[in-house]
């Protein structure tokens, strides 16, 4: 599983505003174990032997920071910065345009810059599945008891969780699969890229990933992420 040519292009959407995280600046600049969140994500993807290119859509107001304050790292990591858009799908589309018709690329992996804890073994697994099927995402089975609420919580019932999974990133697609899904996309809201691909009639396989591949959404997530990073470096399993 550690074989494979260097033929993966990564789109690392970083153009959000971090509204739920709060604060003055994009949450991706918040420090996690001494580095900004986005840099952990970029480092881990750049360290994977199959990753050829990393394209990072950023918001217009953040571009000077990425190019100046972090310009050296951006260059060292060979990150191609492009303009993001109002919706995440707009940012991904901008990344897709930047990749263009690059014949050396077989797979495109879309990974939230806000998921700094991605493990290399999970990258191996989801890349391998996408090689086989054309479309694969990391996800984890739901472990909690899931309730459907009625009348704003006045009553509820249990939902069978045996078929329920939580989607993560990376979401990985063969180039024509992702291109055709985005060509069909007419602005209808989609919560992730897998939904667009599946709407285009293509099956998306799920690969069971580590539950600790969390997305930093609220400030408390950073506390959990610090603890996970610490345990990953203790076990050298990052
Ligand atoms: N993202 C993006 N372009 C957008 C919106 C989001 O590139 N128009 C990116 C974010 O920067 C993040 C990833 O998509 O890395 C996942 O989005 P999310 O966690 O929702 O981040 P934000 O949209 O920034 O946060 P919020 O929804 O709380 O505002
Ligand atoms: Mg968002």
mmCIF file with all atom_site columns, C-alpha atoms in Angstrom, residues 41 43 55 57 97 107 148 162 165 172 175 177 197 206 218 238:
data_model
loop_
_atom_site.group_PDB
_atom_site.id
_atom_site.type_symbol
_atom_site.label_atom_id
_atom_site.label_alt_id
_atom_site.label_comp_id
_atom_site.label_asym_id
_atom_site.label_entity_id
_atom_site.label_seq_id
_atom_site.pdbx_PDB_ins_code
_atom_site.Cartn_x
_atom_site.Cartn_y
_atom_site.Cartn_z
_atom_site.occupancy
_atom_site.B_iso_or_equiv
_atom_site.pdbx_formal_charge
_atom_site.auth_seq_id
_atom_site.auth_comp_id
_atom_site.auth_asym_id
_atom_site.auth_atom_id
_atom_site.pdbx_PDB_model_num
ATOM 1  C CA . UNK A 1 41  ? -2.703  20.100 6.992   1.00 0.00 ? 41  UNK A CA 1
ATOM 2  C CA . UNK A 1 43  ? 2.719   19.566 5.917   1.00 0.00 ? 43  UNK A CA 1
ATOM 3  C CA . UNK A 1 55  ? -3.472  23.979 -4.696  1.00 0.00 ? 55  UNK A CA 1
ATOM 4  C CA . UNK A 1 57  ? -7.810  28.476 -2.497  1.00 0.00 ? 57  UNK A CA 1
ATOM 5  C CA . UNK A 1 97  ? -9.343  25.179 -12.779 1.00 0.00 ? 97  UNK A CA 1
ATOM 6  C CA . UNK A 1 107 ? -6.472  11.591 -8.644  1.00 0.00 ? 107 UNK A CA 1
ATOM 7  C CA . UNK A 1 148 ? -34.636 12.275 15.430  1.00 0.00 ? 148 UNK A CA 1
ATOM 8  C CA . UNK A 1 162 ? -25.891 0.800  11.641  1.00 0.00 ? 162 UNK A CA 1
ATOM 9  C CA . UNK A 1 165 ? -21.316 7.346  8.880   1.00 0.00 ? 165 UNK A CA 1
ATOM 10 C CA . UNK A 1 172 ? -10.673 11.602 -3.557  1.00 0.00 ? 172 UNK A CA 1
ATOM 11 C CA . UNK A 1 175 ? -9.923  13.629 -12.500 1.00 0.00 ? 175 UNK A CA 1
ATOM 12 C CA . UNK A 1 177 ? -15.159 12.048 -12.215 1.00 0.00 ? 177 UNK A CA 1
ATOM 13 C CA . UNK A 1 197 ? -20.276 13.311 -7.461  1.00 0.00 ? 197 UNK A CA 1
ATOM 14 C CA . UNK A 1 206 ? -16.408 5.073  2.063   1.00 0.00 ? 206 UNK A CA 1
ATOM 15 C CA . UNK A 1 218 ? -15.247 25.734 17.440  1.00 0.00 ? 218 UNK A CA 1
ATOM 16 C CA . UNK A 1 238 ? 1.120   10.948 12.679  1.00 0.00 ? 238 UNK A CA 1
#
